[in-house]
Each structure stands twice: as structure tokens, then as C-alpha cells.
Coordinates of C-alpha atoms in Angstrom, one line a residue:
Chain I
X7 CA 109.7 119.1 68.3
X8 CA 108.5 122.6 69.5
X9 CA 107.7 121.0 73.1
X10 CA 111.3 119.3 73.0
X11 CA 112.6 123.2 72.3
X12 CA 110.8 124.7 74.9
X13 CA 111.7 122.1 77.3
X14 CA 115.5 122.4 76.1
X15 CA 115.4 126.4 76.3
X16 CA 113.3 125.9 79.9
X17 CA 116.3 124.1 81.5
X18 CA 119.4 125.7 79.9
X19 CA 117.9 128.9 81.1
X20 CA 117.5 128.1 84.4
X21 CA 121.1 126.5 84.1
X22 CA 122.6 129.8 82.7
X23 CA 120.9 132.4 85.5
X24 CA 121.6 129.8 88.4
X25 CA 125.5 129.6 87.3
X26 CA 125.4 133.5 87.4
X27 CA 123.4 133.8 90.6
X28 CA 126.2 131.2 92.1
X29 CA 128.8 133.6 92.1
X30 CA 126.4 136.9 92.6
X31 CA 124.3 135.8 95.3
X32 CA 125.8 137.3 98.4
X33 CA 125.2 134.9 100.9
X34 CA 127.4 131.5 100.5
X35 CA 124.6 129.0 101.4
X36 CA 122.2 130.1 98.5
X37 CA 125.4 129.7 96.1
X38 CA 125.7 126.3 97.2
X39 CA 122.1 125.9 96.9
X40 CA 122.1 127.5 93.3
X41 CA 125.1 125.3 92.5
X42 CA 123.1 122.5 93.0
X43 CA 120.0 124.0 91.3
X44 CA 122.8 124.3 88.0
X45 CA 123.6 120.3 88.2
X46 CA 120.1 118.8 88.3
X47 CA 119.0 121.4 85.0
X48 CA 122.7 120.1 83.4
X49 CA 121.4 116.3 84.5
X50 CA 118.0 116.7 82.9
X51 CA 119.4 118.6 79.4
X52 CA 122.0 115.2 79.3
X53 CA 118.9 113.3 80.1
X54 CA 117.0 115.5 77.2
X55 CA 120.3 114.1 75.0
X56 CA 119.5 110.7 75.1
X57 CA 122.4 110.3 77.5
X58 CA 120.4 108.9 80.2
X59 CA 122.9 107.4 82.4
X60 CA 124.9 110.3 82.7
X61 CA 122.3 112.9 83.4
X62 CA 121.5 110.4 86.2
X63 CA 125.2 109.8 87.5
X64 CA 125.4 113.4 87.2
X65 CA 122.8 113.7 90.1
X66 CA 124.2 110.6 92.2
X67 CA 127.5 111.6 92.0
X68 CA 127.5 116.4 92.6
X69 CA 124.2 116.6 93.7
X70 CA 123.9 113.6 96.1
X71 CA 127.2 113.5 97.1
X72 CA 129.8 116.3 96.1
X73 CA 127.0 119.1 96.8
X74 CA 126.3 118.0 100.4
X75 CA 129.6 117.9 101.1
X76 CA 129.6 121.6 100.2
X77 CA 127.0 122.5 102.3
X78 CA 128.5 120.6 105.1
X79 CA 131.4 122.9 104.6
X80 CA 129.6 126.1 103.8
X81 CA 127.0 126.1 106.6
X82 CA 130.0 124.9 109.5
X83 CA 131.9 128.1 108.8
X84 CA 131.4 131.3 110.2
X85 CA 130.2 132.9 107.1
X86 CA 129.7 136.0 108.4
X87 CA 132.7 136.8 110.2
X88 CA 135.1 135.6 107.3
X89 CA 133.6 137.8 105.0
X90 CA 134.4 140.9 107.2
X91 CA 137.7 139.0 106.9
X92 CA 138.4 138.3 103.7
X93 CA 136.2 140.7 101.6
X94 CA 137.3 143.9 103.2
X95 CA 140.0 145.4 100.8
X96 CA 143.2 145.4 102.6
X97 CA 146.7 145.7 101.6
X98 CA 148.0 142.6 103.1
X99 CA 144.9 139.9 101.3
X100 CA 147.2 137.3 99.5
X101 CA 144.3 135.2 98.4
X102 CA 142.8 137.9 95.5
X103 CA 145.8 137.3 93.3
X104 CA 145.8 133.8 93.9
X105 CA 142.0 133.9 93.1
X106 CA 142.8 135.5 89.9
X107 CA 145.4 133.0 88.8
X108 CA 142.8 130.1 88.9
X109 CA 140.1 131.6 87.5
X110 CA 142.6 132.9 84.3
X111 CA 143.6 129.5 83.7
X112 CA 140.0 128.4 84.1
X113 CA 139.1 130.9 81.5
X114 CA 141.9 129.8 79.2
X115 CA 140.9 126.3 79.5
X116 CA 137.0 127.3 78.5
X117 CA 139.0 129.4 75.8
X118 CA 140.1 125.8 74.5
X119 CA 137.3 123.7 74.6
X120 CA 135.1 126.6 72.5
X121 CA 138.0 126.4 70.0
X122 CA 137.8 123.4 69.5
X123 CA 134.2 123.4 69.3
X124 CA 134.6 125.6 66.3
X125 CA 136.6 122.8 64.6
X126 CA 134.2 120.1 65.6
X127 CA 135.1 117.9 62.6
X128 CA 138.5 118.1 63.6
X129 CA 137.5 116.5 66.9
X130 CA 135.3 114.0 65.8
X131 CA 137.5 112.5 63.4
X132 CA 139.6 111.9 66.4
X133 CA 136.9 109.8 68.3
X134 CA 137.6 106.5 66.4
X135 CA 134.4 104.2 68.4
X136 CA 131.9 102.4 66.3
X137 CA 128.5 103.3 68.2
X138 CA 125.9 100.3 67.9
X139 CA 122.8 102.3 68.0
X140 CA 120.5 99.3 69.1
X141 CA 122.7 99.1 72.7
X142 CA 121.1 101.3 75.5
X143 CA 123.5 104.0 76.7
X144 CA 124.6 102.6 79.8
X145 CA 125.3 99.0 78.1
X146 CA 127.8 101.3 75.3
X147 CA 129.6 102.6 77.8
X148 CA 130.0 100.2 80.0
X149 CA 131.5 98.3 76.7
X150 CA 134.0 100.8 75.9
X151 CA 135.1 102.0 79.3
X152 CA 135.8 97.9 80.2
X153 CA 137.3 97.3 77.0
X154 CA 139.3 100.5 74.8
X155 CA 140.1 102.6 77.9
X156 CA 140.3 100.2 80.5
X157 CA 143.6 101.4 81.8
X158 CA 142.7 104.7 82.0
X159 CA 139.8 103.5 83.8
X160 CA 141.9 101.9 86.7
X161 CA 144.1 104.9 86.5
X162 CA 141.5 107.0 87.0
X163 CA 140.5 104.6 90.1
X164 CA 143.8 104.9 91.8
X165 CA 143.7 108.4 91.5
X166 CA 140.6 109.0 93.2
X167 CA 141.5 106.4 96.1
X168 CA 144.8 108.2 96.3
X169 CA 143.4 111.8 96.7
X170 CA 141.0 110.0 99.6
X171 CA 144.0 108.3 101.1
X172 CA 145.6 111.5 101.2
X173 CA 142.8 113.2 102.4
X174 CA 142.5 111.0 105.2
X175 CA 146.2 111.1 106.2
X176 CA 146.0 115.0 105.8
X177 CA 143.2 115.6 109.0
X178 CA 144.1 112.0 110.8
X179 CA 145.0 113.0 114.2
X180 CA 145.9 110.5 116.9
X181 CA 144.3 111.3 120.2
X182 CA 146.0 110.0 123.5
X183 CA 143.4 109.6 126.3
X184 CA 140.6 108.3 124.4
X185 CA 137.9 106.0 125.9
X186 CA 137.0 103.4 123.0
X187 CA 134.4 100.8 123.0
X188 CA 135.5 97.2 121.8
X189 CA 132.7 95.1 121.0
X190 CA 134.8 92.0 121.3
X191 CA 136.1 93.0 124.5
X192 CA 132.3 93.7 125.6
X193 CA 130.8 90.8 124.3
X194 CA 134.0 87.9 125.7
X195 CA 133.9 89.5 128.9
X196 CA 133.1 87.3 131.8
X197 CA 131.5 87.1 135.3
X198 CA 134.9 86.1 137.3
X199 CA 136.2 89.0 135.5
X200 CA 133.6 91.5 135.9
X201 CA 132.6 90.4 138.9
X202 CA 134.3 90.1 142.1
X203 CA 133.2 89.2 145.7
X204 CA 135.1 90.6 148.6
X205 CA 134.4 89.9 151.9
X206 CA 134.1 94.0 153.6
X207 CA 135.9 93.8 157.4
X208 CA 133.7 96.3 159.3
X209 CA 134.7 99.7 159.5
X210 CA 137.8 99.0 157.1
X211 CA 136.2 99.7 154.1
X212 CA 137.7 97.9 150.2
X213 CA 140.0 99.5 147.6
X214 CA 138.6 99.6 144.4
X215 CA 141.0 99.6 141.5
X216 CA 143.6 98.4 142.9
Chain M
X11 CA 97.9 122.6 69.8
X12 CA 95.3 120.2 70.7
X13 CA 97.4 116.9 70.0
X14 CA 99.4 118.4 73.1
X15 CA 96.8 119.3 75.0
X16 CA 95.4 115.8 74.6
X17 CA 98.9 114.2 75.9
X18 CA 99.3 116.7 78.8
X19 CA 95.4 115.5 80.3
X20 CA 95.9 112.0 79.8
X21 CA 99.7 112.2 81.6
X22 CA 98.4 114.4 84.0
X23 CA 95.2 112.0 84.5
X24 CA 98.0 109.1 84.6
X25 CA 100.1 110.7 87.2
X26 CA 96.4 111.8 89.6
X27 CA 95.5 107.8 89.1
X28 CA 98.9 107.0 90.3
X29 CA 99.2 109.6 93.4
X30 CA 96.4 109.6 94.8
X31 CA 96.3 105.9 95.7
X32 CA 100.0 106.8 97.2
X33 CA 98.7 109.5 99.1
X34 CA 95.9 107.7 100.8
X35 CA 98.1 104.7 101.2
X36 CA 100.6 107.0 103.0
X37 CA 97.6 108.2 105.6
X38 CA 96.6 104.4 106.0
X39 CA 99.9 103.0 106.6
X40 CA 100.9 105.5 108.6
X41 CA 97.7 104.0 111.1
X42 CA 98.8 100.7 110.4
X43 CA 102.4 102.0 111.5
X44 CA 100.6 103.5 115.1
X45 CA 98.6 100.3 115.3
X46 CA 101.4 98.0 115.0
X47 CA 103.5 99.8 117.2
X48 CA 100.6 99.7 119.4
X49 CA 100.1 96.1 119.9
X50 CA 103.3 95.0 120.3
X51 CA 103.4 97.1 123.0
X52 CA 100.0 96.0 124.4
X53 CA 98.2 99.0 123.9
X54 CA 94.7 99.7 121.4
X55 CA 96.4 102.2 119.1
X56 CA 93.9 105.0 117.6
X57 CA 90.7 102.9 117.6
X58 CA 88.2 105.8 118.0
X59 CA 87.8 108.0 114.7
X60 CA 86.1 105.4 112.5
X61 CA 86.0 101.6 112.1
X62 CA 89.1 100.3 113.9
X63 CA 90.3 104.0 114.1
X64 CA 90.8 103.9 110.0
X65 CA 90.3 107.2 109.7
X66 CA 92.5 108.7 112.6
X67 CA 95.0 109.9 109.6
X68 CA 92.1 111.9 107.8
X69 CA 91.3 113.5 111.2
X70 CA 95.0 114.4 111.7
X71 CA 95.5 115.8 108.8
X72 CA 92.3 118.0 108.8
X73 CA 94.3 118.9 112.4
X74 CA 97.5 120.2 110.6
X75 CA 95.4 121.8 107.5
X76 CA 93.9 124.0 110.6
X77 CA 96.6 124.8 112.6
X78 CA 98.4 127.7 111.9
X79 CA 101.8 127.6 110.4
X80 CA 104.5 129.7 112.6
X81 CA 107.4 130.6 110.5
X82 CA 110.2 131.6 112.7
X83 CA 111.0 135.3 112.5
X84 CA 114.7 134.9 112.6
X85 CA 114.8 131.7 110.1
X86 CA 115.7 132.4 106.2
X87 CA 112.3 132.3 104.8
X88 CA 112.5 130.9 101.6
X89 CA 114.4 128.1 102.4
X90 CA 112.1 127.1 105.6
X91 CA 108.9 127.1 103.2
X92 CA 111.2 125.0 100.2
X93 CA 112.1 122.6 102.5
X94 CA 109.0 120.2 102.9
X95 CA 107.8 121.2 100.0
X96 CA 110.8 119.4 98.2
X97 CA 110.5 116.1 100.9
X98 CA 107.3 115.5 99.4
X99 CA 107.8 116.4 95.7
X100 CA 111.0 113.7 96.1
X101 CA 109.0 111.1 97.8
X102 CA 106.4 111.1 95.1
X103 CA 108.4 111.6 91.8
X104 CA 109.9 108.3 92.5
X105 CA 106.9 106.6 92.2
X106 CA 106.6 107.0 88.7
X107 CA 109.2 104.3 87.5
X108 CA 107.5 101.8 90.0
X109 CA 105.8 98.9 88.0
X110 CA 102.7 97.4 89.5
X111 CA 102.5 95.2 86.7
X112 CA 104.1 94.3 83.4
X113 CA 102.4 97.1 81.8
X114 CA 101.6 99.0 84.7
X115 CA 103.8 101.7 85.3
X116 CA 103.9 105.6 84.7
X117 CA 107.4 105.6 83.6
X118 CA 109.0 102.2 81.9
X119 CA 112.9 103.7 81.4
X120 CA 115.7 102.3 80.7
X121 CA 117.7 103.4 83.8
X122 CA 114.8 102.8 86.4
X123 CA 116.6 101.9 89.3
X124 CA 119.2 104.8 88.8
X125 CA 116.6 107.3 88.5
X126 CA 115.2 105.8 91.7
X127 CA 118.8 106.2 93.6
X128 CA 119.2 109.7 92.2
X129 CA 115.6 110.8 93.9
X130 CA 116.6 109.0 97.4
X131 CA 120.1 110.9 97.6
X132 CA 118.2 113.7 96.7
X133 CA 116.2 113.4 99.9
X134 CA 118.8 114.2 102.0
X135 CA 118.5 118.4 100.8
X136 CA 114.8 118.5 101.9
X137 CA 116.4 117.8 105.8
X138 CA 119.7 120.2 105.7
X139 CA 117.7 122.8 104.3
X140 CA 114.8 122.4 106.9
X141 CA 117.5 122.2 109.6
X142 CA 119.8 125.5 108.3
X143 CA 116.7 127.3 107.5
X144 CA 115.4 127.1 111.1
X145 CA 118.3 129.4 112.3
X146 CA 117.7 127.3 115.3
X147 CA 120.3 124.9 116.9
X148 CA 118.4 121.8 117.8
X149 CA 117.4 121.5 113.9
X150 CA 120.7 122.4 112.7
X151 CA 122.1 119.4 114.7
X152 CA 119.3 117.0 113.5
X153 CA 120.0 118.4 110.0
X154 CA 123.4 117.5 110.3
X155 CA 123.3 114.4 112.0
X156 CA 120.7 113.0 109.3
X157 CA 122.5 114.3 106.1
X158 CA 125.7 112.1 107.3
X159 CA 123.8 109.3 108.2
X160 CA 121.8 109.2 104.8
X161 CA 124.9 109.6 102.8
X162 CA 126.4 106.7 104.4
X163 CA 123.9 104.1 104.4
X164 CA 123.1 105.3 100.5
X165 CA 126.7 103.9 99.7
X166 CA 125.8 100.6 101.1
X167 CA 122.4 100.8 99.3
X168 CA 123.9 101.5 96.3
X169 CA 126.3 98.1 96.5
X170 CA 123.5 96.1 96.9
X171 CA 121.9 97.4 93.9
X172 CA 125.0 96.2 92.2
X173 CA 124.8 93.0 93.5
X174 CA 121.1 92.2 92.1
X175 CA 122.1 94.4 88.8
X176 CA 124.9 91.9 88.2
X177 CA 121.8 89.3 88.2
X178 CA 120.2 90.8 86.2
X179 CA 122.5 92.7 83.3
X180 CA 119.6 95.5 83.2
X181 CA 118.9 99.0 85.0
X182 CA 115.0 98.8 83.8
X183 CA 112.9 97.6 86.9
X184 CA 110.3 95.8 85.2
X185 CA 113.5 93.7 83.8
X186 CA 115.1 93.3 87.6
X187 CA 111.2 92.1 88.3
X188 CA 111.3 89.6 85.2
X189 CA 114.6 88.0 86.0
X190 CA 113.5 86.8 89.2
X191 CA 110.5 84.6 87.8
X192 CA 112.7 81.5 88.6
X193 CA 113.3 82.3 91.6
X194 CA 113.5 85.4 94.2
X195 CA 116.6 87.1 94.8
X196 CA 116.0 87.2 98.6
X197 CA 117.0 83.6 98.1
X198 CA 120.4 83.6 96.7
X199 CA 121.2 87.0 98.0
X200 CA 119.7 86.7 101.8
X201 CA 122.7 88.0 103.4
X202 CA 122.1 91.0 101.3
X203 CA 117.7 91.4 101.8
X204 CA 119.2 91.8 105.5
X205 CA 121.6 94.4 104.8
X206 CA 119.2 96.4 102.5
X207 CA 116.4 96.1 105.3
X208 CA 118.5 97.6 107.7
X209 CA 119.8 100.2 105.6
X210 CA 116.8 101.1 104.4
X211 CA 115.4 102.0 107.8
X212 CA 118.9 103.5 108.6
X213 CA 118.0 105.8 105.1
X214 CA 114.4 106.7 106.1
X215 CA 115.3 107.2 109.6
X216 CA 113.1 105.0 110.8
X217 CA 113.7 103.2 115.0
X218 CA 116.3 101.9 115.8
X219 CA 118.4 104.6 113.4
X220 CA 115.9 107.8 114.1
X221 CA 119.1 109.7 115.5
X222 CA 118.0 113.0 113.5
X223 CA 115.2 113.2 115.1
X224 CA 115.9 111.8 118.8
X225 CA 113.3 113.8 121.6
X226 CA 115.8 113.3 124.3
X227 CA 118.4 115.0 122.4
X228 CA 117.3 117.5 120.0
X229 CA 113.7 117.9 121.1
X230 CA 112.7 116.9 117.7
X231 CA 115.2 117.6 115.0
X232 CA 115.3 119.1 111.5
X233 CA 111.6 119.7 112.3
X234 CA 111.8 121.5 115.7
X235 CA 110.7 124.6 114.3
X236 CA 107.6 123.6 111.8
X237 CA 104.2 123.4 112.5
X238 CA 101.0 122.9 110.9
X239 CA 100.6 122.3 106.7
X240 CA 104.4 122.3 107.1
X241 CA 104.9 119.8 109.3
X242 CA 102.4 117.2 107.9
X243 CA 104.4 117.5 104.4
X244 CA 107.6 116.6 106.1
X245 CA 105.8 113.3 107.9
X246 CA 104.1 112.8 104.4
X247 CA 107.5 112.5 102.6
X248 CA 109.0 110.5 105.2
X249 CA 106.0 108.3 104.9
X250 CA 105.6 108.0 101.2
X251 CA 109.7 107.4 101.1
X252 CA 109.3 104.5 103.8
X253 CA 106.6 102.9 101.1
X254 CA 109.4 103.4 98.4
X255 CA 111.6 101.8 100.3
X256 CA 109.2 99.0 101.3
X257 CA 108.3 98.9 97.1
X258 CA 111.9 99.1 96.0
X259 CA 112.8 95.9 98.6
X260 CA 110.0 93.9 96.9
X261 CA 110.9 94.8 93.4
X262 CA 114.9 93.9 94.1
X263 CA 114.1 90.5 96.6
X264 CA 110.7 90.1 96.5
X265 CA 110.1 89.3 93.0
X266 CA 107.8 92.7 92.8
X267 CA 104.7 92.1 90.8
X268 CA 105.1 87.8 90.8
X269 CA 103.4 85.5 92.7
X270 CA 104.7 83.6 95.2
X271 CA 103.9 80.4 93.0
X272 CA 102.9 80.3 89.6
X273 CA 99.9 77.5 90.1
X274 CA 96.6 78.5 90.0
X275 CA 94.9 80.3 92.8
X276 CA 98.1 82.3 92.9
X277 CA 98.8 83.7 89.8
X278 CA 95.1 84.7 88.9
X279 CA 95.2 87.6 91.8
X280 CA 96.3 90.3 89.3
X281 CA 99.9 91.4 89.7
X282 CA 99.3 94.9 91.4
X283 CA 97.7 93.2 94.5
X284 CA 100.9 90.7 94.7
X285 CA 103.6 93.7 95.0
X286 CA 101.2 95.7 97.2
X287 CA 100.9 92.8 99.5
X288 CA 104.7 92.4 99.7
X289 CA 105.1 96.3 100.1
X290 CA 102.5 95.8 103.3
X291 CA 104.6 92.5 104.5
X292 CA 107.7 94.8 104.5
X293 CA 105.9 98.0 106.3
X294 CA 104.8 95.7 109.1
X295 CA 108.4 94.0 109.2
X296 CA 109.8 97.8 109.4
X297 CA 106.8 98.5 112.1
X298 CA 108.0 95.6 114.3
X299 CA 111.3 96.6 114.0
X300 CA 110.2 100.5 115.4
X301 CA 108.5 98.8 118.4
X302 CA 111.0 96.4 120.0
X303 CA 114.5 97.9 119.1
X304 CA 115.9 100.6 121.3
X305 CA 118.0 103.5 119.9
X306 CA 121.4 102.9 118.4
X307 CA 124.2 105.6 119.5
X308 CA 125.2 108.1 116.8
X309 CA 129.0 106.6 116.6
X310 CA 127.8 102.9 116.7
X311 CA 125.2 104.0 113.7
X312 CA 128.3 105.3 111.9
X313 CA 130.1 102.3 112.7
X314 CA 127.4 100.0 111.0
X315 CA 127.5 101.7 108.2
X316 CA 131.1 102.6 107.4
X317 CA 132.9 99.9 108.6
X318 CA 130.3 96.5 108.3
X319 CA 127.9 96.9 105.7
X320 CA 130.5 98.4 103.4
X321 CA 132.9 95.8 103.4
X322 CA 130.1 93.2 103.8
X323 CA 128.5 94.2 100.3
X324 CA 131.6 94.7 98.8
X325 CA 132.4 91.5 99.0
X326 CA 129.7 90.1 98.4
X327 CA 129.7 91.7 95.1
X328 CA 133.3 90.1 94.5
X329 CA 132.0 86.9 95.8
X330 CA 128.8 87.4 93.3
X331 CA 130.9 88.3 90.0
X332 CA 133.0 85.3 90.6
X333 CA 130.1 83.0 91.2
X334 CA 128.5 84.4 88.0
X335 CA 131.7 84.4 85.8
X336 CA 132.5 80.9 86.6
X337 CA 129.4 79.4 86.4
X338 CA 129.3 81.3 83.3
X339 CA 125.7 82.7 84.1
X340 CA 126.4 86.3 83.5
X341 CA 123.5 87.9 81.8
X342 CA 125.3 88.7 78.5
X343 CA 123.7 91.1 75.7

């Protein structure tokens, strides 16, 4: 038990001061980097749970996915120069209040979940599954997520597809002018197509495209 | 104090026993890669240091161990030194949830083949942060290019997964091994072996897919800027994860530890040798495949992906439920 302990304290330490260091660290690529430091220690104290397949869908889905996509971001942009920008107290910054509005409801939200935490019977009672204890973790899930909350599965689905249609419609631009290659076009070309055979009159010289 | 003590030595002896073959198999294949390559081209290969040139590796890596290792002044320090360092830490965790045999293998949990997923899309960090850390623009590009390309062809790796999973109704290798003693899923899923081949060199950026790395491009990618120590752990991890992929191809197709035929000069070769052999068959398909394909171009690599191999899975994966749930052979619990 003491090695499980110390293990558990190891890993929610170094999940506590990499959350902090995300927001402190000053330059935006170590934040993202300290971000992703914070998911694999959260992955591996689910995994020190017993709840195996979500400490590892935890690392599929942010850390090899989600987190890359952040870094994508965060390395494209002129860090540098925005935060001469943006970070320089002016009058006219619109984004700080803004920035303050999310992160107050954020903070209301954690509000929430800790009081409820406090009345954890409360919130058990209201989890009405029947866990078999013999089934591995991913086999228990997979039974009640396909079975009790099936529609809210599908809902959940649609959401996410609709966010990416969105998404895509949002930064689709059609370009005019733009030379694509169609493999079918390639492959069922021809030689009397391709190729054509002219007979060059001295001194006249051929039109090409005509 | 000491019951601990005991079970950190015998792990720690466990994990040596298990690396150290990994890490001299890396240096071998990694002749047998230059030899294959070699031939097929009509050339010798490295035939000098040793019998058949064997131990050209150990002289190339007493090379790098040598040389010095030039950190760029203008590159972000700690980052640049992380980066290969994590390549080669993720190409050897995974090997701990590989089973040689039925009883072989470091780690035996339940969600093997997640575990294994997790580690390869993990991979991808070890290149960005090489590439960004450089400060350099030829890395940066190579970083980039890779980290999309890897992220793509993981999806389709990932749907093929599903499709042997759905065979099997387990995420525990050693069961996705022990499913297939009837027969090999290379068999019923072909389509799909081809698919995960291609991907798989598409994820290692092996030829024809080695975009992130192209010479007549980017001089020579997310690596530009390394040298030395440095360098050799970045071709060390891309090595060792080639060999996971070549393991993790036998254990989901190739029936991983079984033999071919369970009669009897077969099946008294112990198991170990059997996946080892089909890990070897794999390295010298993904070998051949180096030598005699030429480069694909970025947007046709992102075609393949996105656009083929997506759809193609994903409907194989309808086409395999169905199958399975009419024929009533689901896997149940």
C-alpha cells in the first residue's frame, strides 16, 4: 500500500505543479507542452484507479490527438509579436473582460462539482448501475454505454460530427484557378489523345493549343 | 523494505532481459535494412566490419558515441535535448505488453493493444519537439509535415484494430494471439494486412512515405540540426518503432507466437522463435518496399490517408459487424 501512495502522491504532484506552470510559464509552447505533461499524469492516476481504459483513451484522445492540434496552433502563430499585442495594457483590449467572464463561470462550475463532492452520498444514490465486478472495465462500459445511455451516446455522436461539419464549412474556401490532379483522368487517358502527329511545313512553324 | 527491494531487481532484471535483446535487434536489423536495400539494388551493402559486415551497426554507433554533439546556440535547449530522448523511451516502453509466448511477456494487461496505440500516438511529440526546438526552418517543416502525416494514418490504424478486436471481443494481446489458433486473420481480413502494412510504413515514415525527412526538400528534416549521441537515439527509436510495428502486424495477422501449422516439426520450435521469424518476414517485406518504391508527393500521401484508407476500413468494419452478427459468431462474454 505505501508504494501505491507514493506512486499516487508522485503523479498528482506532478499533475498539480504542471496545471500551475501551464498558465505561469511565459512562453506559450512550454504551456502546451506542460498541458500535455498534466494529461499523461491524469491518464496514469485513472490508470492507478483501476479505470484502465480511460486513463488510456485519455492519452489517445488529448494527448495524441487534441494536444497536437494545440501545438499546431501555438507554434504557427507569431507568439511573440501577439504578445506585444495583446498583453500590453491598453484602454481599448476587449478580450480581458471577456477572458474574465469564462474563467468566472469556469470557476463557478468547479464551485459545483466540489459541492457536490461534499454530498457524495447524495450523488451516488443517483447513479442507479449494478457493477459486475468480474467484467473488465472496458467490457462494463461498453455494456452500459450500448445499452442504458445509448441515445445519449448517438447524441453525443451527432454533436461532435456536427461541430466538425461546422468546422469545415467555417474555413472551406473555394479557390478559382486551381490546377487539380484526377487520377481517373490520368490513368483513362489515351495515346490519340495525348498524342498527336502533325506534319511541320518548313519555315511555317505549328500552333500548339489551339 | 526488502520485500520491495526484492520486486524492484527482479522487474528491473525483467525489463534488462527484455531490452537488451530489442536494442541489439534494432542495430542488426538496421544492417539487415542496409543489406536488403543493398541487393535489390545490386550493390554489397556494409560487408567489411565483421562477418558479412554484422557488426557495421556496433561500429556506427561507437561513431556517434564519439562525435561531438552540437546543440544549436539559438535552439530552445531543453526541448532539443528532450526530444530523442522521448523517441526512444516511447519506442521501448511499448515493448513491454508484447508477448513472445503465452507466458512470455513483461506486461500481460487487460487493455494491451490500447496501451500499445496510446505509446505510437505518442511518438509523434518526440518529432515536433525536435523540429520546434531546432529554431531552424528545414526541421520545423519536417516537424510539421510528419506530425500531420502520423496523425492521419494513426486514424486508419486505429480502424483496423477495430476490425481484428471485433474478432476477437478482447483488448489483451495474448487473447488477439489466441483467437487466431484456427486460423490467421491475414486470411479473412487480407484487404486489411494490406492497409495496415502501408499504414504502418506511412506511421514510421519509412520509403515510399519518408516525406518528413525528404534530402531534396528539407535537407534532412526534424533532425537537420542533431548530431552525434543525439542523432543515433532519434534513428534508434525510429528503428525499434519499425520492429513494433513489424511485431504488432504479426500479433494482429500473423497469428504472433503460433506456428504456421500445428503438426510436429512445427510446433516444437518454441513460440518466441515463431513471432520473431514473422517480425523478420515483415522487416524484409518493409525493406523491399524502401528499395523499389519512389517517393509519394505530400498531397497524394494525404490523399491516401484521408480519403482511401479511411473509408476503406470503415467499411470494412460495417461489412465485418454484419458478417459477425449474422452469422451469429460475435465473441460474446
Amino acid at each position: 500500500m505505501i508504494a501505491h501512495a507514493v506512486v499516487f502522491y508522485i503523479f498528482s504532484f506532478i499533475a498539480i505543479v504542471s496545471a500551475i506552470m501551464v498558465t505561469v510559464s511565459r512562453n506559450t509552447v512550454h504551456s502546451v507542452f506542460f498541458l500535455i505533461l498534466d494529461f499523461i499524469s491524469i491518464s496514469c492516476l485513472f490508470i492507478m484507479i483501476g479505470a484502465e481504459f480511460l486513463g488510456m483513451i485519455m492519452l489517445i484522445v488529448y494527448v495524441g490527438a487534441v494536444a497536437v492540434l494545440f501545438l499546431f496552433v501555438v507554434m504557427m502563430l507569431n507568439v511573440a509579436q501577439q504578445k506585444n499585442e495583446w498583453f500590453v495594457a491598453s484602454d481599448s483590449s476587449s478580450h480581458i473582460p471577456i477572458g474574465l467572464l469564462v474563467s468566472l463561470v469556469i470557476f463557478s462550475e468547479l464551485l459545483i462539482v466540489i459541492g457536490g463532492w461534499k454530498y457524495k452520498a447524495e450523488l451516488q444514490d443517483s447513479i442507479n448501475i449494478n457493477l459486475n465486478s468480474n467484467l473488465t472495465n472496458t467490457q462494463s462500459l461498453g455494456n452500459i454505454i450500448y445499452t442504458d445511455y445509448v441515445h445519449l451516446f448517438q447524441l453525443s455522436g451527432m454533436v461532435l460530427l456536427v461541430a466538425m461539419i461546422g468546422a469545415i464549412v467555417l474555413t472551406f474556401r473555394k479557390r478559382s484557378g486551381v490546377k487539380t490532379q484526377s487520377y481517373f483522368r490520368q490513368i483513362s487517358r489515351e495515346r490519340n489523345e495525348g498524342v498527336e502527329l502533325i506534319d511541320v511545313e518548313t519555315k511555317k512553324g505549328v500552333k500548339i493549343d489551339a | 523494505m526488502t520485500e520491495y527491494a526484492t520486486i524492484l531487481f527482479s522487474e528491473v532484471l525483467k525489463i534488462l532481459m527484455l531490452l537488451v535483446p530489442v536494442l541489439v535487434s534494432v542495430a542488426m536489423i538496421v544492417w539487415l535494412d542496409r543489406r536488403v536495400w543493398a541487393f535489390v539494388q545490386k550493390r554489397r551493402g556494409p560487408n567489411v566490419v565483421g562477418p558479412f559486415g554484422l557488426l557495421q551497426s556496433l561500429a556506427d554507433a561507437l561513431k556517434y558515441i564519439f562525435k561531438e554533439i552540437i546543440i544549436p546556440a539559438s535552439s530552445n535547449k531543453v526541448i532539443f535535448i528532450l526530444a530523442p530522448i522521448i523517441t526512444m523511451t516511447l519506442a521501448l516502453i511499448s515493448w513491454a505488453v508484447i508477448p513472445f509466448s503465452e507466458d512470455f511477456v513483461l506486461a500481460d494487461i487487460n487493455v494491451g493493444i490500447l496501451y500499445l496505440f496510446a505509446v505510437s500516438s505518442l511518438g509523434v511529440y518526440g518529432i515536433i519537439m525536435g523540429g520546434w526546438a531546432s529554431n531552424s526552418k528545414y526541421p520545423f517543416l519536417g516537424a510539421i509535415r510528419s506530425a500531420a502525416q502520423m496523425v492521419s494514418y494513426e486514424v486508419s490504424i486505429g480502424i483496423i484494430i477495430i476490425n481484428v478486436l471485433l474478432c476477437v471481443g478482447s483488448l489483451n494481446l495474448s487473447d488477439i494471439v489466441k483467437a487466431q489458433e484456427n486460423v490467421w486473420y491475414i486470411i479473412p481480413l487480407f484487404p486489411m494486412f494490406v492497409i495496415f502494412f502501408i499504414s504502418a510504413l506511412a506511421e514510421t515514415n519509412r520509403p515510399p512515405f519518408d516525406l518528413p525527412e525528404a534530402e531534396a526538400e528539407l535537407v534532412a528534416g526534424y533532425q537537420t540540426e542533431y548530431s552525434g549521441m543525439m542523432y543515433a537515439m532519434f534513428w534508434l527509436g525510429e528503428y525499434a518503432n519499425i520492429l513494433l510495428m513489424c511485431a504488432l502486424g504479426s500479433i494482429l495477422f500473423l497469428g504472433g507466437w503460433l506456428s504456421p501449422i500445428n503438426i510436429f516439426p512445427f510446433n516444437v520450435i518454441p513460440s518466441p522463435i515463431w513471432l520473431i521469424l514473422k517480425i523478420l518476414l515483415l522487416f524484409i517485406l518493409f525493406a523491399l518496399v524502401k528499395a523499389i518504391v519512389p517517393r509519394y508527393r505530400y498531397d497524394q500521401l494525404m490523399r491516401l490517408g484521408w480519403k482511401v484508407f479511411l473509408p476503406l476500413s470503415l467499411t470494412w468494419v460495417v461489412l465485418t459487424a454484419g458478417y459477425l452478427m449474422y452469422f451469429d459468431l460475435l465473441p460474446g462474454n
